[in-house]
mmCIF file of C-alpha atoms in Angstrom:
data_model
loop_
_atom_site.group_PDB
_atom_site.id
_atom_site.type_symbol
_atom_site.label_atom_id
_atom_site.label_comp_id
_atom_site.label_asym_id
_atom_site.label_seq_id
_atom_site.Cartn_x
_atom_site.Cartn_y
_atom_site.Cartn_z
ATOM 1 C CA MET A 333 -0.198 -0.408 -0.032
ATOM 2 C CA ILE A 334 1.457 3.364 -1.026
ATOM 3 C CA LEU A 335 1.187 6.266 1.195
ATOM 4 C CA ARG A 336 1.020 9.969 0.512
ATOM 5 C CA GLU A 337 1.878 13.091 2.050
ATOM 6 C CA HIS A 338 -0.955 14.006 3.999
ATOM 7 C CA ILE A 339 -1.979 17.564 2.794
ATOM 8 C CA VAL A 340 -5.171 19.358 4.543
ATOM 9 C CA ALA A 341 -7.230 22.527 3.255
ATOM 10 C CA PRO A 342 -6.682 25.707 4.770
ATOM 11 C CA GLY A 343 -8.756 25.983 8.577
ATOM 12 C CA THR A 344 -8.908 22.264 8.507
ATOM 13 C CA TYR A 345 -8.133 21.168 12.116
ATOM 14 C CA ILE A 346 -5.988 18.190 13.079
ATOM 15 C CA PRO A 347 -6.290 17.329 16.304
ATOM 16 C CA GLU A 348 -3.099 17.371 18.631
ATOM 17 C CA LEU A 349 -4.160 14.289 21.150
ATOM 18 C CA LYS A 350 -1.025 12.320 21.437
ATOM 19 C CA ILE A 351 -3.039 9.109 20.582
ATOM 20 C CA ALA A 352 -0.776 6.113 19.138
ATOM 21 C CA TYR A 353 -2.183 4.811 15.992
ATOM 22 C CA PRO A 354 -1.475 1.010 14.395
ATOM 23 C CA ASP A 355 0.186 0.720 11.517
ATOM 24 C CA ARG A 356 -2.231 -1.063 9.597
ATOM 25 C CA PRO A 357 -5.294 0.910 8.857
ATOM 26 C CA ASP A 358 -7.832 -1.948 9.576
ATOM 27 C CA GLU A 359 -6.214 -3.010 12.699
ATOM 28 C CA SER A 360 -8.245 -2.235 16.117
ATOM 29 C CA MET A 361 -7.225 0.273 18.739
ATOM 30 C CA ARG A 362 -9.933 -1.480 21.192
ATOM 31 C CA ASN A 363 -9.138 -4.741 22.816
ATOM 32 C CA PRO A 364 -12.725 -4.899 24.861
ATOM 33 C CA GLU A 365 -13.632 -7.476 27.613
ATOM 34 C CA LYS A 366 -15.746 -10.335 26.700
ATOM 35 C CA VAL A 367 -18.443 -10.569 29.344
ATOM 36 C CA ASN A 368 -20.798 -12.645 27.836
ATOM 37 C CA ASP A 369 -21.104 -16.087 25.322
ATOM 38 C CA ILE A 370 -23.691 -14.885 22.998
ATOM 39 C CA ASP A 371 -23.246 -17.217 20.048
ATOM 40 C CA ILE A 372 -24.012 -15.440 16.536
ATOM 41 C CA GLU A 373 -23.337 -18.427 14.795
ATOM 42 C CA ASN A 374 -26.046 -20.452 15.987
ATOM 43 C CA ASP A 375 -29.553 -19.764 15.894
ATOM 44 C CA PHE A 376 -29.281 -16.106 16.672
ATOM 45 C CA ASP A 377 -32.261 -13.534 15.994
ATOM 46 C CA PHE A 378 -30.110 -10.724 14.105
ATOM 47 C CA LEU A 379 -33.385 -8.818 14.184
ATOM 48 C CA GLN A 380 -33.842 -8.948 17.613
ATOM 49 C CA LYS A 381 -37.891 -8.987 17.099
ATOM 50 C CA SER A 382 -38.957 -10.683 19.998
ATOM 51 C CA PHE A 383 -41.310 -7.963 21.888
ATOM 52 C CA SER A 384 -38.673 -7.489 24.619
ATOM 53 C CA ARG A 385 -35.895 -6.682 22.247
ATOM 54 C CA ARG A 386 -38.521 -4.396 20.137
ATOM 55 C CA ILE A 387 -39.441 -2.241 23.639
ATOM 56 C CA TRP A 388 -35.198 -2.472 24.443
ATOM 57 C CA LYS A 389 -34.894 -0.811 20.681
ATOM 58 C CA ALA A 390 -37.137 1.761 21.268
ATOM 59 C CA VAL A 391 -35.571 2.767 24.633
ATOM 60 C CA ILE A 392 -32.298 3.064 22.975
ATOM 61 C CA TYR A 393 -33.847 5.128 20.145
ATOM 62 C CA ALA A 394 -35.496 7.294 22.508
ATOM 63 C CA GLY A 395 -32.338 7.733 24.802
ATOM 64 C CA ILE A 396 -30.585 8.649 21.654
ATOM 65 C CA PHE A 397 -33.203 11.031 20.180
ATOM 66 C CA PHE A 398 -33.483 12.936 23.241
ATOM 67 C CA LEU A 399 -30.492 12.198 25.358
ATOM 68 C CA VAL A 400 -27.884 12.075 23.035
ATOM 69 C CA PHE A 401 -28.670 14.321 20.667
ATOM 70 C CA PRO A 402 -28.741 17.830 22.993
ATOM 71 C CA LEU A 403 -25.392 16.258 24.477
ATOM 72 C CA SER A 404 -23.781 16.387 21.528
ATOM 73 C CA LYS A 405 -24.502 19.984 20.786
ATOM 74 C CA ILE A 406 -23.521 20.448 24.451
ATOM 75 C CA LEU A 407 -20.397 18.435 24.741
ATOM 76 C CA TYR A 408 -18.968 18.630 20.987
ATOM 77 C CA GLY A 409 -20.724 21.285 19.490
ATOM 78 C CA ILE A 410 -22.099 19.493 16.753
ATOM 79 C CA LYS A 411 -21.932 21.468 13.463
ATOM 80 C CA ILE A 412 -23.800 19.619 10.671
ATOM 81 C CA SER A 413 -24.057 20.808 7.029
ATOM 82 C CA GLY A 414 -25.196 19.214 3.806
ATOM 83 C CA ARG A 415 -28.564 18.337 4.591
ATOM 84 C CA GLU A 416 -29.845 19.665 1.458
ATOM 85 C CA ASN A 417 -28.500 17.122 -0.470
ATOM 86 C CA ILE A 418 -31.174 14.913 1.204
ATOM 87 C CA ARG A 419 -33.757 17.115 1.336
ATOM 88 C CA LYS A 420 -33.514 17.619 -2.983
ATOM 89 C CA ASN A 421 -33.321 13.693 -3.179
ATOM 90 C CA LYS A 422 -35.897 13.190 -0.850
ATOM 91 C CA ARG A 423 -38.562 11.219 -3.774
ATOM 92 C CA LEU A 424 -35.415 9.098 -4.547
ATOM 93 C CA LEU A 425 -34.152 8.031 -1.525
ATOM 94 C CA LYS A 426 -38.043 6.598 -0.121
ATOM 95 C CA ASN A 427 -36.838 3.164 -1.042
ATOM 96 C CA GLY A 428 -34.034 2.994 1.332
ATOM 97 C CA ALA A 429 -30.365 4.595 1.426
ATOM 98 C CA MET A 430 -26.863 3.936 2.671
ATOM 99 C CA THR A 431 -25.018 6.451 4.612
ATOM 100 C CA VAL A 432 -21.005 5.328 5.020
ATOM 101 C CA SER A 433 -18.666 7.780 6.933
ATOM 102 C CA ASN A 434 -15.358 7.458 8.725
ATOM 103 C CA HIS A 435 -15.232 5.881 11.844
ATOM 104 C CA VAL A 436 -13.507 8.054 14.737
ATOM 105 C CA HIS A 437 -15.593 8.271 17.652
ATOM 106 C CA ARG A 438 -17.857 5.943 20.090
ATOM 107 C CA TRP A 439 -20.784 8.368 19.068
ATOM 108 C CA ASP A 440 -20.196 8.636 15.254
ATOM 109 C CA PHE A 441 -23.244 6.364 14.663
ATOM 110 C CA PRO A 442 -25.715 8.929 16.697
ATOM 111 C CA PHE A 443 -23.921 11.743 15.215
ATOM 112 C CA VAL A 444 -24.844 10.128 11.567
ATOM 113 C CA LEU A 445 -28.426 9.850 12.841
ATOM 114 C CA GLN A 446 -28.438 13.404 14.232
ATOM 115 C CA ALA A 447 -27.549 14.374 10.487
ATOM 116 C CA VAL A 448 -30.007 12.401 8.623
ATOM 117 C CA ARG A 449 -32.731 13.202 10.983
ATOM 118 C CA TRP A 450 -35.187 11.343 13.200
ATOM 119 C CA ARG A 451 -34.455 7.997 11.715
ATOM 120 C CA ARG A 452 -33.882 4.053 12.661
ATOM 121 C CA MET A 453 -31.161 2.516 10.481
ATOM 122 C CA TRP A 454 -29.467 -0.200 11.035
ATOM 123 C CA PHE A 455 -25.693 -1.072 10.638
ATOM 124 C CA PRO A 456 -23.136 -4.364 10.189
ATOM 125 C CA ALA A 457 -20.997 -4.757 13.972
ATOM 126 C CA LYS A 458 -18.192 -6.331 14.687
ATOM 127 C CA ALA A 459 -18.813 -10.203 15.832
ATOM 128 C CA SER A 460 -16.607 -9.265 18.857
ATOM 129 C CA ASN A 461 -18.450 -6.222 20.036
ATOM 130 C CA ILE A 462 -21.325 -8.338 20.717
ATOM 131 C CA GLN A 463 -19.696 -10.221 23.743
ATOM 132 C CA THR A 464 -18.744 -7.229 25.281
ATOM 133 C CA LYS A 465 -20.513 -4.633 27.956
ATOM 134 C CA ASP A 466 -21.506 -2.867 24.919
ATOM 135 C CA SER A 467 -23.394 -5.638 23.208
ATOM 136 C CA ASN A 468 -27.198 -4.265 24.671
ATOM 137 C CA LEU A 469 -26.802 -1.011 23.232
ATOM 138 C CA ILE A 470 -25.545 -1.835 20.097
ATOM 139 C CA LEU A 471 -28.060 -4.304 19.324
ATOM 140 C CA GLY A 472 -30.393 -2.112 20.672
ATOM 141 C CA ALA A 473 -29.122 0.659 18.113
ATOM 142 C CA GLY A 474 -29.396 -1.438 15.279
ATOM 143 C CA GLY A 475 -26.265 -3.404 15.361
ATOM 144 C CA ILE A 476 -26.433 -6.330 13.163
ATOM 145 C CA PRO A 477 -23.316 -8.911 13.928
ATOM 146 C CA ILE A 478 -21.300 -10.059 10.860
ATOM 147 C CA PRO A 479 -20.799 -14.034 11.812
ATOM 148 C CA GLN A 480 -18.468 -16.282 9.988
ATOM 149 C CA THR A 481 -20.394 -19.699 9.193
ATOM 150 C CA MET A 482 -21.842 -20.185 6.030
ATOM 151 C CA ALA A 483 -25.360 -20.823 8.098
ATOM 152 C CA ALA A 484 -25.141 -18.189 9.614
ATOM 153 C CA VAL A 485 -24.373 -15.542 7.242
ATOM 154 C CA ARG A 486 -27.353 -16.492 5.092
ATOM 155 C CA LYS A 487 -29.659 -15.611 7.775
ATOM 156 C CA PHE A 488 -27.113 -12.290 7.993
ATOM 157 C CA ASN A 489 -28.320 -11.309 4.576
ATOM 158 C CA GLU A 490 -32.035 -12.363 5.189
ATOM 159 C CA ALA A 491 -32.028 -9.877 7.614
ATOM 160 C CA PHE A 492 -30.843 -7.355 5.615
ATOM 161 C CA ASN A 493 -33.325 -8.380 2.710
ATOM 162 C CA TYR A 494 -35.840 -8.004 5.160
ATOM 163 C CA ILE A 495 -34.641 -4.392 5.839
ATOM 164 C CA HIS A 496 -34.137 -3.536 2.697
ATOM 165 C CA ALA A 497 -38.054 -4.881 1.835
ATOM 166 C CA LYS A 498 -39.320 -2.109 4.656
ATOM 167 C CA LYS A 499 -37.356 0.798 2.706
ATOM 168 C CA ARG A 500 -34.866 0.965 5.798
ATOM 169 C CA TRP A 501 -31.781 2.862 5.862
ATOM 170 C CA ILE A 502 -28.213 1.297 6.373
ATOM 171 C CA HIS A 503 -25.150 2.884 7.627
ATOM 172 C CA VAL A 504 -21.800 1.448 7.123
ATOM 173 C CA PHE A 505 -18.151 2.225 8.839
ATOM 174 C CA PRO A 506 -16.414 1.256 5.466
ATOM 175 C CA GLU A 507 -13.268 1.846 7.230
ATOM 176 C CA SER A 508 -14.035 -1.398 9.525
ATOM 177 C CA CYS A 509 -13.004 0.142 12.881
ATOM 178 C CA ARG A 510 -12.731 3.074 15.190
ATOM 179 C CA TRP A 511 -9.412 5.015 15.610
ATOM 180 C CA ALA A 512 -10.663 8.012 17.958
ATOM 181 C CA PHE A 513 -10.509 11.348 16.470
ATOM 182 C CA TYR A 514 -8.418 10.120 13.653
ATOM 183 C CA GLU A 515 -8.220 12.849 11.027
ATOM 184 C CA PRO A 516 -6.995 11.129 7.549
ATOM 185 C CA ILE A 517 -9.554 8.684 5.681
ATOM 186 C CA ARG A 518 -8.613 5.218 5.718
ATOM 187 C CA PRO A 519 -9.134 2.697 2.915
ATOM 188 C CA PHE A 520 -12.473 1.701 2.879
ATOM 189 C CA ARG A 521 -13.464 -1.959 2.419
ATOM 190 C CA ALA A 522 -15.541 -3.418 -0.353
ATOM 191 C CA GLY A 523 -18.524 -5.299 1.481
ATOM 192 C CA ALA A 524 -20.282 -1.838 2.070
ATOM 193 C CA PHE A 525 -20.628 -1.570 -1.782
ATOM 194 C CA LYS A 526 -21.435 -4.732 -2.695
ATOM 195 C CA MET A 527 -24.126 -4.604 -0.474
ATOM 196 C CA ALA A 528 -25.508 -1.012 -1.989
ATOM 197 C CA LEU A 529 -25.041 -2.576 -5.660
ATOM 198 C CA ARG A 530 -26.827 -5.585 -4.454
ATOM 199 C CA TYR A 531 -30.005 -3.555 -3.311
ATOM 200 C CA SER A 532 -29.743 -0.794 -5.522
ATOM 201 C CA LEU A 533 -29.480 1.544 -2.767
ATOM 202 C CA PRO A 534 -28.407 5.536 -2.939
ATOM 203 C CA VAL A 535 -25.096 6.099 -1.339
ATOM 204 C CA ILE A 536 -24.529 9.082 0.963
ATOM 205 C CA PRO A 537 -21.055 9.957 1.926
ATOM 206 C CA VAL A 538 -20.765 11.340 5.471
ATOM 207 C CA ALA A 539 -17.453 12.982 7.062
ATOM 208 C CA ILE A 540 -16.841 13.356 11.054
ATOM 209 C CA SER A 541 -13.971 16.040 10.945
ATOM 210 C CA TYR A 542 -12.924 18.521 13.950
ATOM 211 C CA ARG A 543 -12.791 22.018 15.017
ATOM 212 C CA PRO A 544 -10.505 23.150 18.299
ATOM 213 C CA VAL A 545 -12.158 23.332 21.395
ATOM 214 C CA THR A 546 -13.117 27.190 22.091
ATOM 215 C CA GLY A 547 -15.138 29.048 24.556
ATOM 216 C CA TRP A 548 -16.200 28.158 27.714
ATOM 217 C CA ARG A 549 -15.525 24.487 26.577
ATOM 218 C CA LYS A 550 -12.034 25.727 26.651
ATOM 219 C CA LEU A 551 -12.481 27.809 30.019
ATOM 220 C CA LEU A 552 -13.320 24.323 31.600
ATOM 221 C CA GLY A 553 -10.595 22.099 30.329
ATOM 222 C CA ILE A 554 -12.455 20.210 27.685
ATOM 223 C CA LYS A 555 -9.456 18.882 25.593
ATOM 224 C CA HIS A 556 -11.442 16.515 22.791
ATOM 225 C CA PRO A 557 -11.904 18.795 19.584
ATOM 226 C CA LEU A 558 -15.380 19.914 18.270
ATOM 227 C CA ILE A 559 -17.076 18.271 15.764
ATOM 228 C CA ASN A 560 -18.418 18.820 12.304
ATOM 229 C CA VAL A 561 -20.632 16.190 10.582
ATOM 230 C CA ARG A 562 -20.686 17.296 6.890
ATOM 231 C CA ILE A 563 -23.206 15.434 4.194
ATOM 232 C CA GLY A 564 -22.057 14.957 0.946
ATOM 233 C CA SER A 565 -23.814 14.151 -2.713
ATOM 234 C CA VAL A 566 -25.679 11.315 -3.192
ATOM 235 C CA ILE A 567 -24.489 8.841 -5.507
ATOM 236 C CA PHE A 568 -26.901 6.662 -7.230
ATOM 237 C CA PRO A 569 -25.970 2.816 -8.339
ATOM 238 C CA GLN A 570 -27.163 3.349 -11.942
ATOM 239 C CA ASP A 571 -25.168 5.991 -12.263
ATOM 240 C CA ILE A 572 -22.113 3.971 -11.675
ATOM 241 C CA LYS A 573 -20.859 2.364 -15.355
ATOM 242 C CA GLY A 574 -18.575 -0.410 -15.568
ATOM 243 C CA GLU A 575 -17.922 -4.043 -17.320
ATOM 244 C CA SER A 576 -18.564 -5.993 -14.327
ATOM 245 C CA LYS A 577 -19.993 -6.100 -10.739
ATOM 246 C CA LYS A 578 -16.407 -5.702 -9.743
ATOM 247 C CA GLU A 579 -15.447 -2.591 -11.404
ATOM 248 C CA ARG A 580 -18.628 -0.834 -10.662
ATOM 249 C CA CYS A 581 -17.972 -1.537 -6.809
ATOM 250 C CA ALA A 582 -14.548 -0.588 -7.319
ATOM 251 C CA LEU A 583 -15.603 3.012 -8.878
ATOM 252 C CA LEU A 584 -18.721 3.654 -6.090
ATOM 253 C CA ARG A 585 -16.451 2.767 -3.199
ATOM 254 C CA ASP A 586 -13.792 5.489 -4.858
ATOM 255 C CA GLU A 587 -16.445 8.357 -5.460
ATOM 256 C CA ALA A 588 -17.385 7.570 -2.066
ATOM 257 C CA HIS A 589 -14.212 7.625 -0.382
ATOM 258 C CA ARG A 590 -13.217 10.784 -2.873
ATOM 259 C CA GLN A 591 -16.336 12.367 -0.908
ATOM 260 C CA VAL A 592 -15.779 11.741 2.292
ATOM 261 C CA VAL A 593 -11.750 13.208 1.988
ATOM 262 C CA SER A 594 -13.114 16.166 0.517
ATOM 263 C CA LEU A 595 -16.052 16.745 3.314
ATOM 264 C CA ALA A 596 -12.983 16.446 5.777
ATOM 265 C CA GLY A 597 -11.172 19.493 4.230
ATOM 266 C CA ILE A 598 -8.457 17.165 2.562
ATOM 267 C CA GLU A 599 -6.754 18.410 -0.516
ATOM 268 C CA GLN A 600 -4.483 14.844 -0.328
ATOM 269 C CA ASN A 601 -5.009 12.036 1.429
ATOM 270 C CA LYS A 602 -2.579 10.028 3.167
ATOM 271 C CA TRP A 603 -4.288 6.645 2.501
ATOM 272 C CA PRO A 604 -5.486 5.103 -0.855
ATOM 273 C CA SER A 605 -9.338 4.718 -1.572
ATOM 274 C CA ALA A 606 -8.810 0.408 -1.361
ATOM 275 C CA TYR A 607 -7.048 -2.002 0.295
ATOM 276 C CA ASP A 608 -4.700 -3.912 -1.969
ATOM 277 C CA ASP A 609 -6.005 -7.163 -1.656
ATOM 278 C CA GLU A 610 -9.286 -5.802 -3.048
#
């Protein structure tokens, strides 16, 4: 993988938090403790459709809408731009859509929810996270763990078939793992874009970027940067021309990556758009 000099646009803020990031862009920085033995490979309810789980999901979304949204404004001064790209395509998004973004914060899924406003969304989740203390939060928010066995993968795909049939929105973090407050955009895995092409889902690129802490937050000693969420132009799969599914997937991924890079205020990104093995 060839790295380039990283060049940002004037005014783009790069957090200086002295965080040591891994060398490999898909290497997780987290090693959370395993606290349960949930087995997603055998008879797992990927959509969490039992009555008790439906109630739990309603509680989680109420918490996101009425607690996390205000807190994100207070704690992170969240600023959202680009909603007009969704409004002007409202009719074309009525059958569902996929948002994709960089993965840089524990709350970045709620940040995206706040940007697209009052929607319930689903997202593929790392299977190992379902065995941590966050499992109920992830499942309640719409996380669907990614299995390994063929039988479980079939049920995983059936869950997303159902979500698509209901015309719901899906979010994917194509960087695959979270790097806190990382500023460059890492390469995107192809899986998200294979899904978008399979369901003919419009893809909405979203970038999370940063501003320096100022004002009363700085006086209180808050160290973390403030958050920008920028929504890009909708990419319609039918506009992606290619001689094969693989080529179309690559072109879709590259355009989504290009937009996220630009939305994040980066003129030349350190990382390429794709991994060498894809």
